[in-house]
Coordinates of C-alpha atoms in Angstrom, one line a residue:
X295 CA 151.2 -129.8 -71.5
X296 CA 152.9 -131.3 -68.4
X297 CA 156.3 -129.7 -68.4
X298 CA 157.9 -132.1 -66.2
X299 CA 156.6 -135.2 -68.0
X300 CA 157.6 -133.5 -71.3
X301 CA 161.2 -132.9 -69.8
X302 CA 161.4 -136.6 -68.9
X303 CA 160.1 -137.9 -72.1
X304 CA 163.0 -137.1 -74.5
X305 CA 166.0 -134.9 -74.4
X306 CA 166.0 -133.4 -77.7
X307 CA 166.2 -129.7 -79.4
X308 CA 162.6 -130.3 -80.5
X309 CA 161.4 -131.1 -77.0
X310 CA 163.1 -127.9 -75.8
X311 CA 161.7 -125.9 -78.5
X312 CA 158.1 -127.2 -77.7
X313 CA 158.3 -126.3 -74.1
X314 CA 159.6 -122.8 -75.0
X315 CA 157.0 -122.3 -77.4
X316 CA 154.3 -123.6 -74.9
X317 CA 155.6 -121.3 -72.1
X318 CA 155.9 -118.1 -74.2
X319 CA 155.5 -115.5 -71.6
X320 CA 153.1 -116.9 -69.3
X321 CA 154.2 -116.8 -65.6
X322 CA 152.5 -119.6 -64.4
X323 CA 153.9 -122.0 -67.0
X324 CA 157.3 -120.5 -66.3
X325 CA 156.8 -121.3 -62.6
X326 CA 156.3 -124.9 -63.6
X327 CA 159.4 -125.0 -65.5
X328 CA 161.4 -123.3 -62.7
X329 CA 160.2 -125.9 -60.3
X330 CA 161.6 -128.6 -62.5
X331 CA 164.9 -126.5 -62.8
X332 CA 164.9 -126.2 -59.0
X333 CA 164.1 -129.9 -58.4
X334 CA 166.6 -131.9 -56.4
X335 CA 166.4 -134.6 -59.2
X336 CA 169.8 -134.0 -61.2
X337 CA 168.4 -135.3 -64.6
X338 CA 165.2 -133.2 -64.5
X339 CA 167.0 -130.1 -63.3
X340 CA 169.6 -130.5 -66.1
X341 CA 167.2 -130.8 -68.7
X342 CA 165.0 -127.9 -67.4
X343 CA 168.0 -125.7 -67.3
X344 CA 168.7 -126.3 -71.0
X345 CA 165.1 -125.0 -71.5
X346 CA 165.7 -122.0 -69.5
X347 CA 168.6 -121.0 -71.5
X348 CA 166.5 -121.3 -74.8
X349 CA 163.7 -119.2 -73.1
X350 CA 165.9 -116.6 -71.8
X351 CA 167.8 -116.3 -75.1
X352 CA 164.4 -115.0 -76.5
X353 CA 163.4 -113.0 -73.3
X354 CA 166.3 -112.4 -70.9
X355 CA 164.2 -110.8 -68.1
X356 CA 161.6 -113.4 -68.1
X357 CA 163.3 -115.3 -65.1
X358 CA 164.3 -112.3 -63.0
X359 CA 162.2 -113.2 -60.2
X360 CA 163.9 -116.5 -59.8
X361 CA 167.3 -115.1 -59.6
X362 CA 168.0 -115.8 -55.8
X363 CA 166.5 -119.2 -56.3
X364 CA 168.8 -119.9 -59.2
X365 CA 171.8 -118.7 -57.2
X366 CA 170.9 -120.9 -54.4
X367 CA 170.8 -123.7 -56.7
X368 CA 174.1 -123.4 -58.5
X369 CA 175.6 -123.2 -55.0
X370 CA 174.2 -126.6 -53.9
X371 CA 176.4 -129.6 -53.9
X372 CA 174.4 -132.1 -56.0
X373 CA 173.8 -130.1 -59.2
X374 CA 174.7 -131.2 -62.7
X375 CA 177.3 -129.1 -64.1
X376 CA 174.8 -128.3 -67.0
X377 CA 172.8 -126.4 -64.5
X378 CA 175.7 -124.3 -63.5
X379 CA 176.7 -123.8 -67.1
X380 CA 173.5 -122.6 -68.3
X381 CA 172.8 -120.6 -65.2
X382 CA 176.3 -118.8 -65.6
X383 CA 176.0 -118.4 -69.4
X384 CA 172.5 -116.5 -68.6
X385 CA 174.3 -114.2 -66.2
X386 CA 177.3 -113.6 -68.2
X387 CA 175.2 -112.8 -71.3
X388 CA 172.3 -110.6 -69.8
X389 CA 173.5 -109.6 -66.4
X390 CA 171.8 -109.8 -62.9
X391 CA 170.5 -107.5 -60.2
X392 CA 172.3 -105.6 -57.6
X393 CA 170.6 -107.9 -54.9
X394 CA 172.9 -110.9 -56.1
X395 CA 175.9 -109.2 -57.7
X396 CA 178.0 -109.6 -54.6
X397 CA 177.2 -113.4 -54.1
X398 CA 177.6 -114.0 -57.8
X399 CA 181.1 -112.4 -57.9
X400 CA 182.1 -114.6 -55.0
X401 CA 180.6 -117.7 -56.6
X402 CA 182.3 -116.9 -59.9
X403 CA 185.6 -116.8 -58.1
X404 CA 184.9 -120.2 -56.5
X405 CA 183.9 -121.5 -59.9
X406 CA 187.2 -120.3 -61.5
X407 CA 189.3 -121.7 -58.7
X408 CA 187.4 -125.0 -58.6
X409 CA 187.1 -128.2 -60.3
X410 CA 184.4 -127.1 -62.8
X411 CA 184.1 -127.5 -66.5
X412 CA 185.7 -125.1 -69.0
X413 CA 182.7 -123.9 -70.0
X414 CA 181.5 -122.9 -66.7
X415 CA 184.8 -121.3 -66.1
X416 CA 184.4 -119.3 -69.2
X417 CA 181.1 -118.0 -68.3
X418 CA 182.2 -117.1 -64.8
X419 CA 185.0 -115.0 -66.2
X420 CA 182.3 -112.7 -67.9
X421 CA 179.9 -112.8 -64.7
X422 CA 183.0 -111.6 -62.5
X423 CA 184.0 -109.1 -65.1
X424 CA 180.4 -107.6 -65.1
X425 CA 180.9 -107.0 -61.3
X426 CA 184.5 -105.6 -61.8
X427 CA 183.4 -103.0 -64.4
X428 CA 180.9 -101.8 -61.9
X429 CA 183.3 -101.7 -59.0
X430 CA 186.9 -101.1 -60.4
X431 CA 188.5 -101.5 -57.2
X432 CA 188.1 -105.4 -57.4
X433 CA 190.2 -105.4 -60.7
X434 CA 193.5 -106.0 -59.1
X435 CA 192.3 -109.0 -57.0
X436 CA 190.3 -110.5 -60.1
X437 CA 193.2 -109.8 -62.6
X438 CA 195.7 -112.1 -60.2
X439 CA 193.0 -114.9 -60.4
X440 CA 192.5 -114.4 -64.0
X441 CA 196.3 -114.9 -64.6
X442 CA 196.3 -118.0 -62.6
X443 CA 193.2 -119.5 -64.6
X444 CA 194.9 -118.7 -67.9
X445 CA 198.2 -120.2 -66.9
X446 CA 196.6 -123.4 -65.5
X447 CA 193.9 -124.1 -68.1
X448 CA 194.9 -121.8 -71.1
X449 CA 197.4 -124.3 -72.7
X450 CA 194.5 -127.1 -72.7
X451 CA 191.6 -124.9 -73.6
X452 CA 191.4 -122.3 -76.5
X453 CA 188.2 -121.1 -74.8
X454 CA 189.8 -120.2 -71.7
X455 CA 193.1 -118.7 -73.5
X456 CA 190.9 -116.5 -75.7
X457 CA 188.3 -115.3 -73.1
X458 CA 191.0 -115.1 -70.6
X459 CA 193.1 -112.8 -72.9
X460 CA 190.0 -110.6 -73.6
X461 CA 189.3 -110.2 -69.8
X462 CA 192.8 -109.5 -68.9
X463 CA 193.0 -106.9 -71.6
X464 CA 189.9 -105.2 -70.1
X465 CA 191.1 -105.4 -66.6
X466 CA 194.4 -103.7 -67.6
X467 CA 192.4 -100.8 -69.0
X468 CA 190.5 -100.6 -65.6
X469 CA 193.6 -101.0 -63.7
X470 CA 195.4 -98.2 -65.7
X471 CA 192.5 -95.8 -65.1
X472 CA 192.5 -96.3 -61.2

């Protein structure tokens, strides 16, 4: 199977599942998929990011070697929002290494402050929260941002309101124990 051609053929759950099954845990096949994800072609990258999410739901550690490249990809300007959303979802759910935690915390902050989708913001909350739980001294700073985000977007988004309240509750616990 040529992963790139398959990605461009059709955007469907069946195609996504077909690629995930084909890759399995094969590092060489995974590299072919990651080249599509990291491609400067927005449509190709978008579809490949969706496959990565499905793949990592089955085996989260599989893409660890690509962590820095993924971070650089989401920081680039010409990305499709789906790439950002899928990568943030992965990091929020499965974590990340110490090598990228500082950059990811900063980037999560930027997502929360910037003009990104509600889903990206919701995942960025949990990415930042993972870092704050490890480094409690960041809790006060992050709480201020979270209050602003919930105030600004919470009335229009149940997701932001719900996740925001949960994060603020966790932050209050951390701050009270400092």
